[in-house]
Coordinates of C-alpha atoms in Angstrom, one line a residue:
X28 CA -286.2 -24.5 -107.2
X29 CA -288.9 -22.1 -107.6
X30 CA -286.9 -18.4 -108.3
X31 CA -289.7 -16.5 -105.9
X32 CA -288.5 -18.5 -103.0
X33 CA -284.8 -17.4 -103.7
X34 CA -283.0 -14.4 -101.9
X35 CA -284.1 -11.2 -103.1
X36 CA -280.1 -10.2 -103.8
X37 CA -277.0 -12.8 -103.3
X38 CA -273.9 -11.4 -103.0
X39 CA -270.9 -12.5 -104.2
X40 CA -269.0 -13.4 -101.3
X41 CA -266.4 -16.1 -103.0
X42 CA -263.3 -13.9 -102.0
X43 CA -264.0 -13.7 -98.6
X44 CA -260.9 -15.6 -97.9
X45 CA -259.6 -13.2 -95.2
X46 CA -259.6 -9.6 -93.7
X47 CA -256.9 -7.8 -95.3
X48 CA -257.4 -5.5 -98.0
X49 CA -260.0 -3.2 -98.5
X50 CA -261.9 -5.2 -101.0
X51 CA -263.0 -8.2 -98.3
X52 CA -263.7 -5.3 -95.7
X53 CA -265.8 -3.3 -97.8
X54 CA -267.7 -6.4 -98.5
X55 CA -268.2 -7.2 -95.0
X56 CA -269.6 -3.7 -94.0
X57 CA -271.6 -2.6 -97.2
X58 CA -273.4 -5.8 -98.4
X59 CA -274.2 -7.6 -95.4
X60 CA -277.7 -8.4 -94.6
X61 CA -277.5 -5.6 -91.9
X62 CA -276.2 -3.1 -94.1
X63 CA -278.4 -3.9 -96.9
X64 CA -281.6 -4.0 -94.4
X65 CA -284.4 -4.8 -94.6
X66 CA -283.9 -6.5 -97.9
X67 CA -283.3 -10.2 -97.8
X68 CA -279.4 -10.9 -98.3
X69 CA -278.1 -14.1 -98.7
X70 CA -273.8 -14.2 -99.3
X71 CA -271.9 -17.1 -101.7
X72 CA -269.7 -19.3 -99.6
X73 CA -266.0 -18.6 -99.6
X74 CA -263.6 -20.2 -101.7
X75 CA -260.3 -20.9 -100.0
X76 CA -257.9 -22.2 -102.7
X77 CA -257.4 -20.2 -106.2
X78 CA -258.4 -23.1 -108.2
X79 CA -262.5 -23.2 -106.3
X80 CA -262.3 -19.8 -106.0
X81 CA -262.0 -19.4 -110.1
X82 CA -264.9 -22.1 -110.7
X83 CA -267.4 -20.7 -108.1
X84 CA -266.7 -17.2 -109.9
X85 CA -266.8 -18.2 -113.6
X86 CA -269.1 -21.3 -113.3
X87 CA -270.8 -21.9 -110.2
X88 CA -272.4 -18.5 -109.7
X89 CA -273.8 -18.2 -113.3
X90 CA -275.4 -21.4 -112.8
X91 CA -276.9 -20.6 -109.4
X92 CA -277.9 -17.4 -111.1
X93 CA -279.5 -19.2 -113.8
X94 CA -281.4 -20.9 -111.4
X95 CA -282.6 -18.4 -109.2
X96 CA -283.9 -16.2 -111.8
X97 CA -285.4 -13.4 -109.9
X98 CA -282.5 -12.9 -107.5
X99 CA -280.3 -9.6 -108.3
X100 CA -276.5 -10.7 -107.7
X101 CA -273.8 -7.8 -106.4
X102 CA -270.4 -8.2 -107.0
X103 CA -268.4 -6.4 -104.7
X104 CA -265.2 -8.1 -104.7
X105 CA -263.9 -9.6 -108.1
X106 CA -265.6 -8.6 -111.8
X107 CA -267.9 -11.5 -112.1
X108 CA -268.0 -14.2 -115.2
X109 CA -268.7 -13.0 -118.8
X110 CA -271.8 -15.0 -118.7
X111 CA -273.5 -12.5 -116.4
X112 CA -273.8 -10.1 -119.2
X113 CA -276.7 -12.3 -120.6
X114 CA -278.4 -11.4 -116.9
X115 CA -277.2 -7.3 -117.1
X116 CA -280.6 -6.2 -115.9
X117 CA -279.7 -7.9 -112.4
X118 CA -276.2 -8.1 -111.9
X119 CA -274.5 -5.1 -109.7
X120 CA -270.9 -4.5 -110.0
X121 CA -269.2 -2.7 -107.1
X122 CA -266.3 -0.6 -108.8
X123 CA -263.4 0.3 -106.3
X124 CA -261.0 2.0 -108.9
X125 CA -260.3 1.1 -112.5
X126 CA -256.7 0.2 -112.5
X127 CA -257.6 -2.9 -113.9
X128 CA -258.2 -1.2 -116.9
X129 CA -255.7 2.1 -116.8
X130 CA -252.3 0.5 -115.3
X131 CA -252.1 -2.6 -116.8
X132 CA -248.4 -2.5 -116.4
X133 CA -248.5 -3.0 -112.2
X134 CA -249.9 -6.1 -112.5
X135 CA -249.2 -9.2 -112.7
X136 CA -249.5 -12.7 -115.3
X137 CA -252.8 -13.8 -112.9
X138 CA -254.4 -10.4 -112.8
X139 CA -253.8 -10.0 -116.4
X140 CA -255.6 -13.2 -117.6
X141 CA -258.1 -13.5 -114.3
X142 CA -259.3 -10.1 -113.7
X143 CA -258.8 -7.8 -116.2
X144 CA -260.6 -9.3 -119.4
X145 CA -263.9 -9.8 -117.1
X146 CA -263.9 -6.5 -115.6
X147 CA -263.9 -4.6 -119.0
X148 CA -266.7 -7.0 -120.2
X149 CA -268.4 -5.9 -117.2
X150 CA -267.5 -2.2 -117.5
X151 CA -269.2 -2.2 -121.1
X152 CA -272.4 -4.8 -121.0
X153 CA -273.6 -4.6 -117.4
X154 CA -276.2 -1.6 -116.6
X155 CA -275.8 -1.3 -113.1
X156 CA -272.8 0.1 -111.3
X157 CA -271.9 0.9 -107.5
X158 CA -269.0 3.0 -106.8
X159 CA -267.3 4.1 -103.7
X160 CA -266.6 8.1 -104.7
X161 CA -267.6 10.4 -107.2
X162 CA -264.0 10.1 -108.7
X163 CA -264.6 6.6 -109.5
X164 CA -268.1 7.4 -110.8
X165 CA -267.1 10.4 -113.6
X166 CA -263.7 8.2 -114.7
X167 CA -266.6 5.0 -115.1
X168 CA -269.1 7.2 -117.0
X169 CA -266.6 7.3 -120.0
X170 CA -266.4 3.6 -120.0
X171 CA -270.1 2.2 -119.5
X172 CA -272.5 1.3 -122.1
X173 CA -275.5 4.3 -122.9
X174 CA -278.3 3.9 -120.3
X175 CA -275.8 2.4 -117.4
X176 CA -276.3 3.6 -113.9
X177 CA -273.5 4.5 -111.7
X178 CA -274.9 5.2 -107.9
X179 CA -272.5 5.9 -105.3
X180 CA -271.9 4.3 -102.2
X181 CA -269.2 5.3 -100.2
X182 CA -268.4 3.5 -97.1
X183 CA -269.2 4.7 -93.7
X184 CA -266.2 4.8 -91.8
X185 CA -266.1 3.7 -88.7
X186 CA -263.1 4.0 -85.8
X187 CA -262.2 0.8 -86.0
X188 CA -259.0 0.5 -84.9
X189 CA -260.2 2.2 -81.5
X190 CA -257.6 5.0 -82.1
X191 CA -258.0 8.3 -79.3
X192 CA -259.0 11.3 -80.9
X193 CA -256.0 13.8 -79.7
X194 CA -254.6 17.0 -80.8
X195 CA -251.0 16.7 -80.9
X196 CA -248.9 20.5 -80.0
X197 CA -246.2 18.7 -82.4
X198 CA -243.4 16.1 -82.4
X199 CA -241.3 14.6 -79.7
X200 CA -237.8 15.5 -79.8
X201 CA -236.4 12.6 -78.4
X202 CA -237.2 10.5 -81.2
X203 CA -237.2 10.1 -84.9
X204 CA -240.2 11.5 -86.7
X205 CA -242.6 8.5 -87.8
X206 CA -244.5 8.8 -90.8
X207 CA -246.7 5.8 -90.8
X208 CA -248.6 4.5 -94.3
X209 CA -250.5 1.4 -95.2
X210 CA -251.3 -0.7 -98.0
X211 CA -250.2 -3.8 -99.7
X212 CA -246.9 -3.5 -100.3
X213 CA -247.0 -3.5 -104.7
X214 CA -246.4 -1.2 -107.4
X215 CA -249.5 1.0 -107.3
X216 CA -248.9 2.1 -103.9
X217 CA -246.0 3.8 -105.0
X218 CA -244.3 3.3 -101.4
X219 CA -240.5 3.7 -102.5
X220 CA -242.0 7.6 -103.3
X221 CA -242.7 7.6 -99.9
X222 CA -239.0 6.5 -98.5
X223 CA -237.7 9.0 -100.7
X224 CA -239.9 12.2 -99.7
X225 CA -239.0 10.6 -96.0
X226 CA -235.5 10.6 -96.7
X227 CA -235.8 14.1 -98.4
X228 CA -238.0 15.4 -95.2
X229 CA -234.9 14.1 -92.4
X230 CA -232.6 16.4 -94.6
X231 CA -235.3 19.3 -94.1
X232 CA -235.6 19.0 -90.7
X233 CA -231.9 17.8 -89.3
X234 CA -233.5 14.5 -87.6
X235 CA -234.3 11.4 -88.2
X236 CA -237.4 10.4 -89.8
X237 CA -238.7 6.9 -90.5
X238 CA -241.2 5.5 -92.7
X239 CA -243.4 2.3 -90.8
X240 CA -245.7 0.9 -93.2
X241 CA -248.5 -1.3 -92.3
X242 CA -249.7 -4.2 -95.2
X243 CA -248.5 -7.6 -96.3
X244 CA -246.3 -8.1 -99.3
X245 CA -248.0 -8.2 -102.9
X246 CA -246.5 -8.4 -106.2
X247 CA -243.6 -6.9 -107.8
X248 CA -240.2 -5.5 -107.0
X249 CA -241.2 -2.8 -104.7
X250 CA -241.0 -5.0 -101.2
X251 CA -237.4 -5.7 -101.9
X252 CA -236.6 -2.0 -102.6
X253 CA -238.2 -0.8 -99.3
X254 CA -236.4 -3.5 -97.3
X255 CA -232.9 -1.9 -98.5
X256 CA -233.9 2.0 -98.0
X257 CA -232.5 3.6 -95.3
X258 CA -235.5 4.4 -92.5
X259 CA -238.5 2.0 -93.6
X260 CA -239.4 -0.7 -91.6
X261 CA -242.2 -3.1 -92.7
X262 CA -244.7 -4.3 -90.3
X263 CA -246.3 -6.3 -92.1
X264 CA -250.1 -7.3 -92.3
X265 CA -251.1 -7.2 -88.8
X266 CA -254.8 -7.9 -87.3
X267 CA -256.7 -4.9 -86.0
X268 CA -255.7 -5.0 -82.5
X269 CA -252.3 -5.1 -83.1
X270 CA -252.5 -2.0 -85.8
X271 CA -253.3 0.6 -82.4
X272 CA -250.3 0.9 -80.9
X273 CA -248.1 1.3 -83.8
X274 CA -250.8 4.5 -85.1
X275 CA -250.0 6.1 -82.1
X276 CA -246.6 6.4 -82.9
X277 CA -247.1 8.3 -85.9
X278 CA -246.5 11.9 -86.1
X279 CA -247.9 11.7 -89.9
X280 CA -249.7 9.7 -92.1
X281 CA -248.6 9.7 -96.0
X282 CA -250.1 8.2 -99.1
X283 CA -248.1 8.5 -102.1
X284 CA -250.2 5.8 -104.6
X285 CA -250.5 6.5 -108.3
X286 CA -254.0 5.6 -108.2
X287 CA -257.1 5.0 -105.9
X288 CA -260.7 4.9 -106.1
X289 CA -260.9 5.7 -102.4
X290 CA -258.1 5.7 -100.0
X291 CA -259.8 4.3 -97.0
X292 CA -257.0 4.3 -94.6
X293 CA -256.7 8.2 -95.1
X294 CA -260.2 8.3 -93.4
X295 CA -259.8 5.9 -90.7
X296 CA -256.3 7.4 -89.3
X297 CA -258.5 10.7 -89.0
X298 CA -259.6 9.2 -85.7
X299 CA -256.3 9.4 -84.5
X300 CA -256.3 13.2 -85.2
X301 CA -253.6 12.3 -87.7
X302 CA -252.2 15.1 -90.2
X303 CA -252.7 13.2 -93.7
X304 CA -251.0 13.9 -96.4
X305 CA -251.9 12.9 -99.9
X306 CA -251.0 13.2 -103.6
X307 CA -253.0 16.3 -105.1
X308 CA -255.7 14.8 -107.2
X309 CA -259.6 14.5 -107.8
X310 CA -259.9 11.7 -105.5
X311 CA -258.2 12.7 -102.5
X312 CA -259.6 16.1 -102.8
X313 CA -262.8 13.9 -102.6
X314 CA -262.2 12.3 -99.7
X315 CA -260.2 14.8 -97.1
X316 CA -261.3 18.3 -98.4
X317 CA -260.4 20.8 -96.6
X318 CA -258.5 18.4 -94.0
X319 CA -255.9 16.9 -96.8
X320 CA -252.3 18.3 -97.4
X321 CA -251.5 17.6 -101.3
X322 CA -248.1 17.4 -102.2
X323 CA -246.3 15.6 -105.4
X324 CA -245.1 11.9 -105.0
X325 CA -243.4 12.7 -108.0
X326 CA -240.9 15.5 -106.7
X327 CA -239.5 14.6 -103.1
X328 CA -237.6 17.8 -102.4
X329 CA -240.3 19.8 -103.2
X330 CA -242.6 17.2 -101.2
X331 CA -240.7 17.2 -98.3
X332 CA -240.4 21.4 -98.4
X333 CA -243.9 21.7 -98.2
X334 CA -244.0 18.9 -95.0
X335 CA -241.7 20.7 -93.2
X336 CA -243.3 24.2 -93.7
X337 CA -246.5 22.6 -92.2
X338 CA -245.1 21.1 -89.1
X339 CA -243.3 24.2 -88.2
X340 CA -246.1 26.0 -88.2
X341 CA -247.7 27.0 -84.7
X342 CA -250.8 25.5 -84.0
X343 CA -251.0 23.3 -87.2
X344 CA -251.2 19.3 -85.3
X345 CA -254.2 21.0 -83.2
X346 CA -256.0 22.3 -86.7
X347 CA -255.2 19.2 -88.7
X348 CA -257.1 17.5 -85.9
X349 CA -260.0 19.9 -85.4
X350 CA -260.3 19.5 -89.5
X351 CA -259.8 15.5 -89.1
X352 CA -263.0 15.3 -87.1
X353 CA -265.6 17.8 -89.1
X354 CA -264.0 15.8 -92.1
X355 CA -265.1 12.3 -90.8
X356 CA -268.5 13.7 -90.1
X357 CA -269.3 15.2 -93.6
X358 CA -268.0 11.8 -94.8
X359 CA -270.1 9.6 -93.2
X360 CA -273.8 12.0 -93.6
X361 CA -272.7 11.0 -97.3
X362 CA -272.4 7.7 -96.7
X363 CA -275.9 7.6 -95.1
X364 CA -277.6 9.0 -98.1
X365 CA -276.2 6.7 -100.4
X366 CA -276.8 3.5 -98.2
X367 CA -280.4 5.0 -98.4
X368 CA -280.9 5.1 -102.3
X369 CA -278.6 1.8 -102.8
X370 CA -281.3 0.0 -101.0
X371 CA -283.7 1.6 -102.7
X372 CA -282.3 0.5 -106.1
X373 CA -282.1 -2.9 -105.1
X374 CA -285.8 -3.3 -103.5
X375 CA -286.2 -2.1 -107.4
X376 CA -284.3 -4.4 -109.7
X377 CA -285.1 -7.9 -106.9
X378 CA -289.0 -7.2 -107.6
X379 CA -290.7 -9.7 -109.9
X380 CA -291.7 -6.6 -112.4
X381 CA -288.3 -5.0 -112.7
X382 CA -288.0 -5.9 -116.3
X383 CA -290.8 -3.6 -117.5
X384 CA -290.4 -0.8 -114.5
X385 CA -286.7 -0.3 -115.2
X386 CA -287.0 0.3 -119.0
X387 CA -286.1 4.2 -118.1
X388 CA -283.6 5.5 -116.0
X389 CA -284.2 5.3 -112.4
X390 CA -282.4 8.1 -111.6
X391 CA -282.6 11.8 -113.5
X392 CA -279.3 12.4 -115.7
X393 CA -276.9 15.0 -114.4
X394 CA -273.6 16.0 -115.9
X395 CA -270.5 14.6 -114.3
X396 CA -267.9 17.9 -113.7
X397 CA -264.8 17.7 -112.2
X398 CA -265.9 19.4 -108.7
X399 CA -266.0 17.1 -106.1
X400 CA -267.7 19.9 -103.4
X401 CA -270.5 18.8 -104.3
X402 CA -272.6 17.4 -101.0
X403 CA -274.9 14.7 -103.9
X404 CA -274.2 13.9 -107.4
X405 CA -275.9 11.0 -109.1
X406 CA -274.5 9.7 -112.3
X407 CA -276.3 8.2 -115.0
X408 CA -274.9 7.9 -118.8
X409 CA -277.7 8.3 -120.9
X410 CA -277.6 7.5 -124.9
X411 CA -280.1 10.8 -125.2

């Protein structure tokens, strides 16, 4: 096959198996041929059974790659095969977090041996990198090789659970409080933090409070621990029609995870003018600015204390909401400056002379601080 009649960028969709974690729904919205326009885009087929999915990923796509020599290939789902560092000048790797390389203990035998090995080849040989905050991007940076490129590319969120945008005066009294959360259900979530600060928060407040989480069951102990706590009830994964009507019973929406390179969910339950409240660090300061309420997962009295302080407080539902919406738009003008220079980097590395124009940085070096008020950062490592 002649490589100039190829797709200017294939993406790697082989773990498009479903819709339900924020890896296959990233993928969907970011890299699609829409997204990406008005380069040419051309996806991998899905692989629907572990043992395709693992050849397509470490055999089938280096070959095709091998083939098509003067396609770029993103991977925005699973690190790709070692052999794509021989092809680092056109392979993209889309970083959601690194817990893949800092909390080896919450995963499991599969993730260990699968994912984890690939992804720090990929950290150190490949060049280009996407990630989806500045968080991501500085904790990268101390990981990559000297010269790699780290752009970000932060989703646009959209309302896409059709939730109603209302200011709430507080919550009804003839029912328990609902704190809602959402995630697959596994140890990096850190959900039984959340049944205790719940647990902690009914004390505070002389009612009932219960803690509804949204997400299917993953690995590890954790979805057996929750189903014996007092006030959790587990929904379950559940398609996005059927995820309205439980957000509108929340009162509150609480993430409590040791680790995230986004927190998407905090975002989109801004649409229902939810309160959010979030673990105090870089990342969710990222994300919610001045919207967020930090607390400690770590110290449920103290957690809870600080909840119901806020709730008490006149006038705080309608503010959190009033916050919620000038927090989704500063979000997403972000996310439209960064879908503009992600295209622009790829129109870049898929034309037939990117070998000789890409010899110097693309992008100007700037130093990676810890601020995330920051409207742009770009972040290149540089050996200089």
């Amino acid at each position: 096959m002649d490589g100039t009649q190829a797709p200017q960028v294939i993406v790697d969709c082989t773990h498009m198996r479903r819709r339900a974690s924020g890896i296959e729904r990233i993928t969907a919205e970011l890299f699609s041929d829409q997204a990406l326009a008005p380069l040419h885009v051309k996806g991998t087929g899905a692989s629907h059974r572990r043992l395709s999915l693992v050849l397509h990923q470490m055999v089938g796509n280096p070959l095709l790659a091998s083939v098509r020599r003067h396609s770029v290939w993103v991977f925005p789902g699973y690190p790709p095969s070692p052999l794509f560092a021989l092809m680092r000048e056109r392979s993209v790797l889309y970083v959601h977090d690194l817990f893949l390389m800092t909390r080896k203990d919450d995963l499991n035998r599969a993730a260990k041996l699968y994912m984890a090995y690939p992804f720090r080849l990929a950290v150190r040989t490949l060049r280009y990198f996407l990630v989806n905050s500045l968080t991501t991007g500085r904790q990268l940076s101390a990981s990559v090789s000297d010269g790699a490129t780290i752009l970000p590319y932060r989703p646009r969120v959209t309302n896409l659970f059709r939730l109603d945008h209302r200011p709430r005066d507080g919550m009804p009294v003839d029912r328990p409080v609902i704190v809602g959360a959402m995630g697959t259900i596994e140890p990096r979530k850190n959900f039984p933090a959340a049944a205790r600060i719940c647990q902690a928060l009914a004390e505070r407040l002389s009612r009932p409070v219960e803690l509804h989480i949204i997400g299917r069951r993953g690995w590890g102990p954790d979805y057996d621990i929750l189903g014996g706590s007092p006030g959790v009830r587990l929904l379950g994964f559940l398609p996005d029609e059927a995820i309205h009507p439980m957000i509108e019973q929340f009162d509150l929406f609480l993430c409590t995870s040791h680790d995230e390179g986004l927190g998407l969910p905090l975002l989109e339950m801004q649409y229902a003018g939810l309160p959010i409240l979030a673990p105090d660090a870089d990342v969710f300061r990222e994300v919610l600015g001045e919207s967020g309420n930090f607390i400690d997962p770590g110290d449920a009295a103290a957690s809870a204390a600080a909840i119901a302080g806020w709730v008490r407080t006149d006038g705080w539902f309608g503010r959190a909401a009033e916050l919620a919406r000038a927090n989704l738009k500063r979000w997403n003008a972000q996310a439209a400056e960064d879908r503009a220079e992600v295209v622009a980097l790829l129109r870049r590395l898929a034309s037939p002379h990117a070998a000789t124009r890409l010899e110097a940085p693309i992008y100007s070096r700037r130093s990676i601080g810890r601020s995330s008020a920051r409207p742009r950062e770009k972040l290149h490592r540089s050996g200089s």
